[in-house]
PDB file of C-alpha atoms in Angstrom:
ATOM      1  CA  UNK A   1     146.734 -37.052  20.628  1.00 82.00           C
ATOM      2  CA  UNK A   2     146.103 -37.270  16.883  1.00 91.00           C
ATOM      3  CA  UNK A   3     144.699 -40.572  15.686  1.00 95.00           C
ATOM      4  CA  UNK A   4     144.523 -42.305  12.316  1.00 95.00           C
ATOM      5  CA  UNK A   5     142.134 -45.240  11.898  1.00 96.00           C
ATOM      6  CA  UNK A   6     143.448 -47.806   9.427  1.00 96.00           C
ATOM      7  CA  UNK A   7     140.987 -50.331   8.048  1.00 95.00           C
ATOM      8  CA  UNK A   8     142.693 -53.461   6.741  1.00 94.00           C
ATOM      9  CA  UNK A   9     140.487 -55.476   4.386  1.00 85.00           C
ATOM     10  CA  UNK A  10     140.329 -59.245   4.565  1.00 84.00           C
ATOM     11  CA  UNK A  11     140.865 -59.457   0.807  1.00 82.00           C
ATOM     12  CA  UNK A  12     144.386 -58.047   1.148  1.00 88.00           C
ATOM     13  CA  UNK A  13     145.404 -59.330   4.576  1.00 87.00           C
ATOM     14  CA  UNK A  14     147.531 -62.251   3.396  1.00 88.00           C
ATOM     15  CA  UNK A  15     149.153 -60.155   0.645  1.00 91.00           C
ATOM     16  CA  UNK A  16     150.298 -57.213   2.746  1.00 93.00           C
ATOM     17  CA  UNK A  17     154.102 -56.885   2.744  1.00 93.00           C
ATOM     18  CA  UNK A  18     156.146 -56.404   5.936  1.00 94.00           C
ATOM     19  CA  UNK A  19     156.586 -52.760   4.864  1.00 93.00           C
ATOM     20  CA  UNK A  20     152.915 -52.072   5.646  1.00 94.00           C
ATOM     21  CA  UNK A  21     153.319 -53.169   9.252  1.00 96.00           C
ATOM     22  CA  UNK A  22     156.619 -51.289   9.438  1.00 95.00           C
ATOM     23  CA  UNK A  23     154.768 -48.137   8.341  1.00 94.00           C
ATOM     24  CA  UNK A  24     152.153 -48.592  11.069  1.00 95.00           C
ATOM     25  CA  UNK A  25     154.846 -49.195  13.692  1.00 95.00           C
ATOM     26  CA  UNK A  26     156.823 -46.188  12.468  1.00 94.00           C
ATOM     27  CA  UNK A  27     153.816 -43.877  12.747  1.00 92.00           C
ATOM     28  CA  UNK A  28     153.281 -45.092  16.284  1.00 94.00           C
ATOM     29  CA  UNK A  29     156.896 -45.093  17.412  1.00 93.00           C
ATOM     30  CA  UNK A  30     157.535 -41.547  16.189  1.00 90.00           C
ATOM     31  CA  UNK A  31     154.842 -40.386  18.585  1.00 88.00           C
ATOM     32  CA  UNK A  32     153.324 -37.930  16.106  1.00 83.00           C
ATOM     33  CA  UNK A  33     150.174 -39.967  15.422  1.00 92.00           C
ATOM     34  CA  UNK A  34     148.460 -42.918  17.054  1.00 96.00           C
ATOM     35  CA  UNK A  35     147.304 -45.687  14.687  1.00 97.00           C
ATOM     36  CA  UNK A  36     144.217 -47.745  15.458  1.00 98.00           C
ATOM     37  CA  UNK A  37     143.619 -50.758  13.210  1.00 98.00           C
ATOM     38  CA  UNK A  38     140.212 -52.193  12.350  1.00 98.00           C
ATOM     39  CA  UNK A  39     140.186 -55.321  10.223  1.00 97.00           C
ATOM     40  CA  UNK A  40     137.826 -57.460   8.206  1.00 93.00           C
ATOM     41  CA  UNK A  41     138.170 -61.063   7.114  1.00 92.00           C
ATOM     42  CA  UNK A  42     135.473 -61.723   4.536  1.00 89.00           C
ATOM     43  CA  UNK A  43     137.392 -64.089   2.218  1.00 91.00           C
ATOM     44  CA  UNK A  44     138.610 -66.289   5.081  1.00 93.00           C
ATOM     45  CA  UNK A  45     135.119 -66.331   6.576  1.00 94.00           C
ATOM     46  CA  UNK A  46     133.750 -67.444   3.194  1.00 93.00           C
ATOM     47  CA  UNK A  47     136.381 -70.177   2.841  1.00 94.00           C
ATOM     48  CA  UNK A  48     135.736 -71.417   6.372  1.00 96.00           C
ATOM     49  CA  UNK A  49     131.966 -71.442   5.820  1.00 96.00           C
ATOM     50  CA  UNK A  50     132.465 -73.372   2.602  1.00 94.00           C
ATOM     51  CA  UNK A  51     134.718 -75.898   4.326  1.00 95.00           C
ATOM     52  CA  UNK A  52     132.092 -76.348   7.059  1.00 95.00           C
ATOM     53  CA  UNK A  53     129.341 -76.529   4.400  1.00 94.00           C
ATOM     54  CA  UNK A  54     127.485 -73.537   5.838  1.00 92.00           C
ATOM     55  CA  UNK A  55     125.508 -71.565   3.254  1.00 87.00           C
ATOM     56  CA  UNK A  56     126.313 -67.855   2.925  1.00 85.00           C
ATOM     57  CA  UNK A  57     124.665 -65.045   0.971  1.00 87.00           C
ATOM     58  CA  UNK A  58     125.238 -61.318   0.387  1.00 86.00           C
ATOM     59  CA  UNK A  59     122.855 -58.369   0.062  1.00 83.00           C
ATOM     60  CA  UNK A  60     124.331 -55.093  -1.324  1.00 74.00           C
ATOM     61  CA  UNK A  61     127.843 -56.218  -0.424  1.00 72.00           C
ATOM     62  CA  UNK A  62     126.919 -57.184   3.161  1.00 77.00           C
ATOM     63  CA  UNK A  63     127.000 -60.762   4.421  1.00 84.00           C
ATOM     64  CA  UNK A  64     123.718 -62.292   5.604  1.00 92.00           C
ATOM     65  CA  UNK A  65     124.550 -63.472   9.129  1.00 95.00           C
ATOM     66  CA  UNK A  66     122.661 -66.388  10.642  1.00 95.00           C
ATOM     67  CA  UNK A  67     123.560 -67.659  14.131  1.00 95.00           C
ATOM     68  CA  UNK A  68     125.742 -70.339  12.549  1.00 95.00           C
ATOM     69  CA  UNK A  69     127.468 -67.797  10.295  1.00 96.00           C
ATOM     70  CA  UNK A  70     127.997 -65.488  13.282  1.00 96.00           C
ATOM     71  CA  UNK A  71     129.800 -68.215  15.222  1.00 96.00           C
ATOM     72  CA  UNK A  72     132.166 -68.816  12.310  1.00 96.00           C
ATOM     73  CA  UNK A  73     132.658 -65.079  11.714  1.00 96.00           C
ATOM     74  CA  UNK A  74     133.646 -64.527  15.344  1.00 97.00           C
ATOM     75  CA  UNK A  75     136.059 -67.461  15.261  1.00 97.00           C
ATOM     76  CA  UNK A  76     137.758 -66.128  12.130  1.00 97.00           C
ATOM     77  CA  UNK A  77     137.702 -62.413  12.929  1.00 97.00           C
ATOM     78  CA  UNK A  78     138.376 -62.309  16.665  1.00 97.00           C
ATOM     79  CA  UNK A  79     140.585 -65.403  16.584  1.00 96.00           C
ATOM     80  CA  UNK A  80     142.615 -66.122  13.463  1.00 95.00           C
ATOM     81  CA  UNK A  81     142.639 -62.715  11.770  1.00 96.00           C
ATOM     82  CA  UNK A  82     143.013 -60.552  14.859  1.00 97.00           C
ATOM     83  CA  UNK A  83     145.871 -62.476  16.402  1.00 97.00           C
ATOM     84  CA  UNK A  84     147.747 -62.846  13.122  1.00 96.00           C
ATOM     85  CA  UNK A  85     147.563 -59.095  12.583  1.00 96.00           C
ATOM     86  CA  UNK A  86     148.866 -58.457  16.102  1.00 97.00           C
ATOM     87  CA  UNK A  87     151.669 -60.942  15.466  1.00 97.00           C
ATOM     88  CA  UNK A  88     152.680 -59.301  12.174  1.00 96.00           C
ATOM     89  CA  UNK A  89     152.698 -55.869  13.816  1.00 96.00           C
ATOM     90  CA  UNK A  90     154.913 -57.049  16.634  1.00 96.00           C
ATOM     91  CA  UNK A  91     157.316 -58.737  14.227  1.00 97.00           C
ATOM     92  CA  UNK A  92     157.885 -55.282  12.677  1.00 96.00           C
ATOM     93  CA  UNK A  93     158.404 -53.372  15.902  1.00 95.00           C
ATOM     94  CA  UNK A  94     154.810 -52.448  16.737  1.00 95.00           C
ATOM     95  CA  UNK A  95     153.138 -53.188  20.060  1.00 96.00           C
ATOM     96  CA  UNK A  96     149.727 -54.491  19.022  1.00 97.00           C
ATOM     97  CA  UNK A  97     146.836 -55.247  21.366  1.00 98.00           C
ATOM     98  CA  UNK A  98     144.015 -57.304  19.859  1.00 98.00           C
ATOM     99  CA  UNK A  99     140.400 -57.019  20.949  1.00 98.00           C
ATOM    100  CA  UNK A 100     136.919 -57.139  19.479  1.00 98.00           C
ATOM    101  CA  UNK A 101     133.958 -54.826  19.788  1.00 98.00           C
ATOM    102  CA  UNK A 102     132.610 -57.218  22.419  1.00 98.00           C
ATOM    103  CA  UNK A 103     135.534 -56.685  24.811  1.00 97.00           C
ATOM    104  CA  UNK A 104     134.567 -54.107  27.400  1.00 96.00           C
ATOM    105  CA  UNK A 105     131.606 -53.291  25.104  1.00 95.00           C
ATOM    106  CA  UNK A 106     134.083 -51.330  23.011  1.00 98.00           C
ATOM    107  CA  UNK A 107     131.642 -51.154  20.088  1.00 98.00           C
ATOM    108  CA  UNK A 108     127.990 -51.050  21.117  1.00 97.00           C
ATOM    109  CA  UNK A 109     125.650 -51.858  18.240  1.00 97.00           C
ATOM    110  CA  UNK A 110     122.008 -52.223  17.334  1.00 97.00           C
ATOM    111  CA  UNK A 111     120.645 -54.820  14.942  1.00 96.00           C
ATOM    112  CA  UNK A 112     120.116 -53.683  11.364  1.00 91.00           C
ATOM    113  CA  UNK A 113     116.628 -52.618  10.325  1.00 89.00           C
ATOM    114  CA  UNK A 114     117.065 -54.855   7.292  1.00 89.00           C
ATOM    115  CA  UNK A 115     115.792 -58.173   8.660  1.00 88.00           C
ATOM    116  CA  UNK A 116     117.150 -59.987   5.591  1.00 89.00           C
ATOM    117  CA  UNK A 117     120.706 -59.427   6.875  1.00 93.00           C
ATOM    118  CA  UNK A 118     120.138 -61.422  10.074  1.00 94.00           C
ATOM    119  CA  UNK A 119     122.501 -60.776  12.988  1.00 96.00           C
ATOM    120  CA  UNK A 120     124.138 -57.747  11.401  1.00 94.00           C
ATOM    121  CA  UNK A 121     124.564 -54.586  13.404  1.00 95.00           C
ATOM    122  CA  UNK A 122     125.270 -50.886  13.177  1.00 94.00           C
ATOM    123  CA  UNK A 123     127.655 -49.306  15.671  1.00 96.00           C
ATOM    124  CA  UNK A 124     125.851 -46.761  17.816  1.00 96.00           C
ATOM    125  CA  UNK A 125     128.508 -46.004  20.415  1.00 97.00           C
ATOM    126  CA  UNK A 126     132.271 -46.398  20.740  1.00 98.00           C
ATOM    127  CA  UNK A 127     133.635 -46.500  24.283  1.00 97.00           C
ATOM    128  CA  UNK A 128     136.795 -44.599  23.432  1.00 97.00           C
ATOM    129  CA  UNK A 129     138.064 -44.657  27.026  1.00 97.00           C
ATOM    130  CA  UNK A 130     139.167 -48.248  26.349  1.00 98.00           C
ATOM    131  CA  UNK A 131     141.217 -47.122  23.354  1.00 98.00           C
ATOM    132  CA  UNK A 132     142.678 -44.167  25.247  1.00 97.00           C
ATOM    133  CA  UNK A 133     143.733 -46.510  28.047  1.00 97.00           C
ATOM    134  CA  UNK A 134     145.461 -48.924  25.638  1.00 98.00           C
ATOM    135  CA  UNK A 135     147.199 -46.036  23.894  1.00 97.00           C
ATOM    136  CA  UNK A 136     148.375 -44.624  27.214  1.00 96.00           C
ATOM    137  CA  UNK A 137     150.006 -48.004  27.874  1.00 97.00           C
ATOM    138  CA  UNK A 138     151.880 -47.801  24.578  1.00 96.00           C
ATOM    139  CA  UNK A 139     149.727 -50.195  22.543  1.00 98.00           C
ATOM    140  CA  UNK A 140     148.363 -50.078  18.993  1.00 98.00           C
ATOM    141  CA  UNK A 141     144.714 -51.241  19.262  1.00 98.00           C
ATOM    142  CA  UNK A 142     143.738 -53.897  16.688  1.00 98.00           C
ATOM    143  CA  UNK A 143     139.963 -54.264  16.519  1.00 98.00           C
ATOM    144  CA  UNK A 144     137.770 -57.092  15.235  1.00 98.00           C
ATOM    145  CA  UNK A 145     134.261 -55.859  14.244  1.00 97.00           C
ATOM    146  CA  UNK A 146     132.220 -58.395  16.212  1.00 98.00           C
ATOM    147  CA  UNK A 147     130.032 -56.240  18.468  1.00 97.00           C
ATOM    148  CA  UNK A 148     127.381 -56.454  21.167  1.00 96.00           C
ATOM    149  CA  UNK A 149     124.027 -54.785  21.706  1.00 96.00           C
ATOM    150  CA  UNK A 150     122.635 -53.448  24.996  1.00 94.00           C
ATOM    151  CA  UNK A 151     121.147 -56.846  25.846  1.00 95.00           C
ATOM    152  CA  UNK A 152     124.452 -58.628  25.340  1.00 95.00           C
ATOM    153  CA  UNK A 153     123.625 -60.193  21.962  1.00 96.00           C
ATOM    154  CA  UNK A 154     126.515 -60.467  19.533  1.00 97.00           C
ATOM    155  CA  UNK A 155     126.264 -58.867  16.095  1.00 97.00           C
ATOM    156  CA  UNK A 156     128.434 -58.925  12.995  1.00 95.00           C
ATOM    157  CA  UNK A 157     129.291 -55.411  11.796  1.00 95.00           C
ATOM    158  CA  UNK A 158     130.792 -54.625   8.401  1.00 90.00           C
ATOM    159  CA  UNK A 159     134.429 -53.734   9.068  1.00 92.00           C
ATOM    160  CA  UNK A 160     134.324 -50.616   6.862  1.00 89.00           C
ATOM    161  CA  UNK A 161     131.405 -49.297   8.891  1.00 90.00           C
ATOM    162  CA  UNK A 162     133.056 -50.228  12.187  1.00 95.00           C
ATOM    163  CA  UNK A 163     136.211 -48.364  11.140  1.00 95.00           C
ATOM    164  CA  UNK A 164     134.145 -45.319  10.230  1.00 93.00           C
ATOM    165  CA  UNK A 165     132.428 -45.382  13.632  1.00 95.00           C
ATOM    166  CA  UNK A 166     135.788 -45.567  15.440  1.00 97.00           C
ATOM    167  CA  UNK A 167     137.168 -42.711  13.326  1.00 96.00           C
ATOM    168  CA  UNK A 168     134.091 -40.609  14.098  1.00 95.00           C
ATOM    169  CA  UNK A 169     134.472 -41.221  17.823  1.00 96.00           C
ATOM    170  CA  UNK A 170     138.170 -40.325  17.752  1.00 96.00           C
ATOM    171  CA  UNK A 171     137.764 -37.518  15.169  1.00 94.00           C
ATOM    172  CA  UNK A 172     140.568 -39.259  13.295  1.00 94.00           C
ATOM    173  CA  UNK A 173     141.680 -39.545   9.697  1.00 91.00           C
ATOM    174  CA  UNK A 174     140.290 -42.707   8.104  1.00 94.00           C
ATOM    175  CA  UNK A 175     142.360 -44.841   5.759  1.00 94.00           C
ATOM    176  CA  UNK A 176     141.013 -47.890   3.918  1.00 93.00           C
ATOM    177  CA  UNK A 177     143.785 -50.305   2.894  1.00 93.00           C
ATOM    178  CA  UNK A 178     142.902 -52.263  -0.241  1.00 87.00           C
ATOM    179  CA  UNK A 179     144.563 -54.223  -3.050  1.00 85.00           C
ATOM    180  CA  UNK A 180     143.694 -51.625  -5.683  1.00 83.00           C
ATOM    181  CA  UNK A 181     145.107 -48.099  -6.135  1.00 83.00           C
ATOM    182  CA  UNK A 182     141.724 -46.471  -5.462  1.00 86.00           C
ATOM    183  CA  UNK A 183     138.409 -46.136  -7.281  1.00 88.00           C
ATOM    184  CA  UNK A 184     138.942 -47.027 -10.936  1.00 84.00           C
ATOM    185  CA  UNK A 185     136.892 -45.356 -13.692  1.00 87.00           C
ATOM    186  CA  UNK A 186     136.911 -45.117 -17.479  1.00 81.00           C
ATOM    187  CA  UNK A 187     138.110 -41.718 -18.709  1.00 76.00           C
ATOM    188  CA  UNK A 188     138.580 -41.065 -22.437  1.00 80.00           C
ATOM    189  CA  UNK A 189     138.811 -44.777 -23.116  1.00 79.00           C
ATOM    190  CA  UNK A 190     141.390 -45.428 -20.405  1.00 83.00           C
ATOM    191  CA  UNK A 191     141.041 -46.932 -16.946  1.00 84.00           C
ATOM    192  CA  UNK A 192     142.355 -44.436 -14.434  1.00 85.00           C
ATOM    193  CA  UNK A 193     142.416 -43.879 -10.702  1.00 84.00           C
ATOM    194  CA  UNK A 194     139.910 -41.325  -9.493  1.00 86.00           C
ATOM    195  CA  UNK A 195     142.280 -39.257  -7.391  1.00 83.00           C
ATOM    196  CA  UNK A 196     139.523 -37.226  -5.699  1.00 88.00           C
ATOM    197  CA  UNK A 197     135.787 -37.742  -5.656  1.00 88.00           C
ATOM    198  CA  UNK A 198     132.669 -36.375  -3.977  1.00 85.00           C
ATOM    199  CA  UNK A 199     129.481 -37.750  -2.459  1.00 82.00           C
ATOM    200  CA  UNK A 200     127.359 -36.893  -5.508  1.00 84.00           C
ATOM    201  CA  UNK A 201     129.791 -38.546  -7.919  1.00 88.00           C
ATOM    202  CA  UNK A 202     130.013 -41.662  -5.754  1.00 88.00           C
ATOM    203  CA  UNK A 203     126.233 -42.095  -5.865  1.00 86.00           C
ATOM    204  CA  UNK A 204     126.384 -41.722  -9.652  1.00 89.00           C
ATOM    205  CA  UNK A 205     129.157 -44.341  -9.893  1.00 91.00           C
ATOM    206  CA  UNK A 206     127.098 -46.742  -7.773  1.00 90.00           C
ATOM    207  CA  UNK A 207     124.047 -46.159  -9.960  1.00 90.00           C
ATOM    208  CA  UNK A 208     125.909 -46.819 -13.212  1.00 90.00           C
ATOM    209  CA  UNK A 209     127.609 -49.964 -11.895  1.00 87.00           C
ATOM    210  CA  UNK A 210     131.167 -48.607 -11.710  1.00 88.00           C
ATOM    211  CA  UNK A 211     131.205 -49.087  -7.935  1.00 89.00           C
ATOM    212  CA  UNK A 212     129.826 -52.506  -6.973  1.00 83.00           C
ATOM    213  CA  UNK A 213     129.890 -55.197  -4.293  1.00 78.00           C
ATOM    214  CA  UNK A 214     132.014 -54.605  -1.206  1.00 73.00           C
ATOM    215  CA  UNK A 215     133.144 -51.183  -2.453  1.00 82.00           C
ATOM    216  CA  UNK A 216     129.605 -49.853  -1.867  1.00 84.00           C
ATOM    217  CA  UNK A 217     129.652 -50.070   1.980  1.00 78.00           C
ATOM    218  CA  UNK A 218     133.251 -48.819   1.901  1.00 81.00           C
ATOM    219  CA  UNK A 219     132.511 -45.561   0.106  1.00 87.00           C
ATOM    220  CA  UNK A 220     129.200 -44.997   1.892  1.00 86.00           C
ATOM    221  CA  UNK A 221     130.823 -45.510   5.282  1.00 84.00           C
ATOM    222  CA  UNK A 222     133.520 -43.023   4.236  1.00 86.00           C
ATOM    223  CA  UNK A 223     130.893 -40.429   3.363  1.00 87.00           C
ATOM    224  CA  UNK A 224     129.025 -41.021   6.615  1.00 86.00           C
ATOM    225  CA  UNK A 225     132.268 -40.537   8.518  1.00 88.00           C
ATOM    226  CA  UNK A 226     132.938 -37.238   6.744  1.00 88.00           C
ATOM    227  CA  UNK A 227     129.461 -36.028   7.666  1.00 89.00           C
ATOM    228  CA  UNK A 228     130.369 -36.745  11.294  1.00 88.00           C
ATOM    229  CA  UNK A 229     133.515 -34.589  11.460  1.00 85.00           C
ATOM    230  CA  UNK A 230     136.121 -37.112  10.281  1.00 90.00           C
ATOM    231  CA  UNK A 231     138.643 -34.732   8.663  1.00 87.00           C
ATOM    232  CA  UNK A 232     139.803 -36.947   5.796  1.00 86.00           C
ATOM    233  CA  UNK A 233     139.194 -40.365   4.211  1.00 89.00           C
ATOM    234  CA  UNK A 234     141.205 -42.196   1.577  1.00 92.00           C
ATOM    235  CA  UNK A 235     141.367 -45.596  -0.159  1.00 91.00           C
ATOM    236  CA  UNK A 236     144.980 -46.776  -0.498  1.00 92.00           C
ATOM    237  CA  UNK A 237     146.804 -49.662  -2.156  1.00 91.00           C
ATOM    238  CA  UNK A 238     148.519 -51.450   0.711  1.00 91.00           C
ATOM    239  CA  UNK A 239     150.747 -53.363  -1.712  1.00 91.00           C
ATOM    240  CA  UNK A 240     152.586 -50.163  -2.694  1.00 89.00           C
ATOM    241  CA  UNK A 241     155.593 -49.468  -0.492  1.00 83.00           C
ATOM    242  CA  UNK A 242     155.129 -46.582   1.968  1.00 89.00           C
ATOM    243  CA  UNK A 243     151.675 -45.616   0.638  1.00 89.00           C
ATOM    244  CA  UNK A 244     150.473 -45.234   4.217  1.00 89.00           C
ATOM    245  CA  UNK A 245     153.318 -42.913   5.177  1.00 88.00           C
ATOM    246  CA  UNK A 246     152.865 -40.966   1.936  1.00 86.00           C
ATOM    247  CA  UNK A 247     149.181 -40.429   2.750  1.00 82.00           C
ATOM    248  CA  UNK A 248     149.929 -39.204   6.235  1.00 78.00           C
ATOM    249  CA  UNK A 249     152.580 -36.845   4.881  1.00 80.00           C
ATOM    250  CA  UNK A 250     150.042 -35.271   2.525  1.00 78.00           C
ATOM    251  CA  UNK A 251     150.995 -36.871  -0.811  1.00 80.00           C
ATOM    252  CA  UNK A 252     148.362 -37.377  -3.518  1.00 77.00           C
ATOM    253  CA  UNK A 253     147.926 -41.146  -3.291  1.00 84.00           C
ATOM    254  CA  UNK A 254     144.876 -43.371  -3.631  1.00 90.00           C
ATOM    255  CA  UNK A 255     141.363 -41.940  -3.843  1.00 90.00           C
ATOM    256  CA  UNK A 256     140.550 -39.114  -1.470  1.00 89.00           C
ATOM    257  CA  UNK A 257     136.826 -38.909  -0.721  1.00 88.00           C
ATOM    258  CA  UNK A 258     135.269 -35.559   0.145  1.00 82.00           C
ATOM    259  CA  UNK A 259     131.763 -34.207   0.620  1.00 79.00           C
ATOM    260  CA  UNK A 260     132.584 -31.488  -1.899  1.00 70.00           C
ATOM    261  CA  UNK A 261     135.768 -31.024  -3.957  1.00 55.00           C
ATOM    262  CA  UNK A 262     137.146 -30.977  -7.456  1.00 50.00           C
ATOM    263  CA  UNK A 263     137.159 -34.344  -9.220  1.00 51.00           C
ATOM    264  CA  UNK A 264     140.548 -35.412 -10.583  1.00 54.00           C
ATOM    265  CA  UNK A 265     142.174 -38.382 -12.310  1.00 51.00           C
ATOM    266  CA  UNK A 266     145.686 -39.732 -12.111  1.00 47.00           C
TER     267      UNK A 266
END
């Protein structure tokens, strides 16, 4: 079974057209590839925290997670976001099955070494037998990135990093769905999409401020995945019709990230 892990960002969730979910369902129903969705929910978490008057901070694009923030994050991610995504999939002919990294210890994590981040984790193990079982029953797994450590403590894991860990475990292609056409750079006075990029160029773009905020963990998780035998990663604009199908069919869409390749603009 060939898998593709699709990470759906919280910033684009409420903008995604029905065609996106149709694409996911079509990939699944054709039987040629098995989609697995991993989703975030940062903007809705921020709005909910604000409404509840809970302070929130970020360090290098990652949310600082106190116990109070973790409770809200789990409510939003494993509740609202996860079940809405499953619903939208099923409305377009997909058979979604929602779960979090806590369920069955699907995603086993350890707490970050950076104490400033609080209850933030790094995925150390993916129990892929759970995913294989769901797939065998005809489901499309939809995963919320709330995880658990060996002692049973819950941890918030960045969704980009969780998606990369799942892709590594499944040796699957990794596709980040965003609301932009890829990594944007200035070239000869024009803003263009960086069609292909490499690890060394990404570090340079981070250093010069071209890549900032939440894009930093996205591209670094992509590189880490590539180092761990993920065959291909790409950042796609989910608002463009059939961009997901075009990627799977080998078209030059979005920004393809490689360890080493030629750099190109479109």
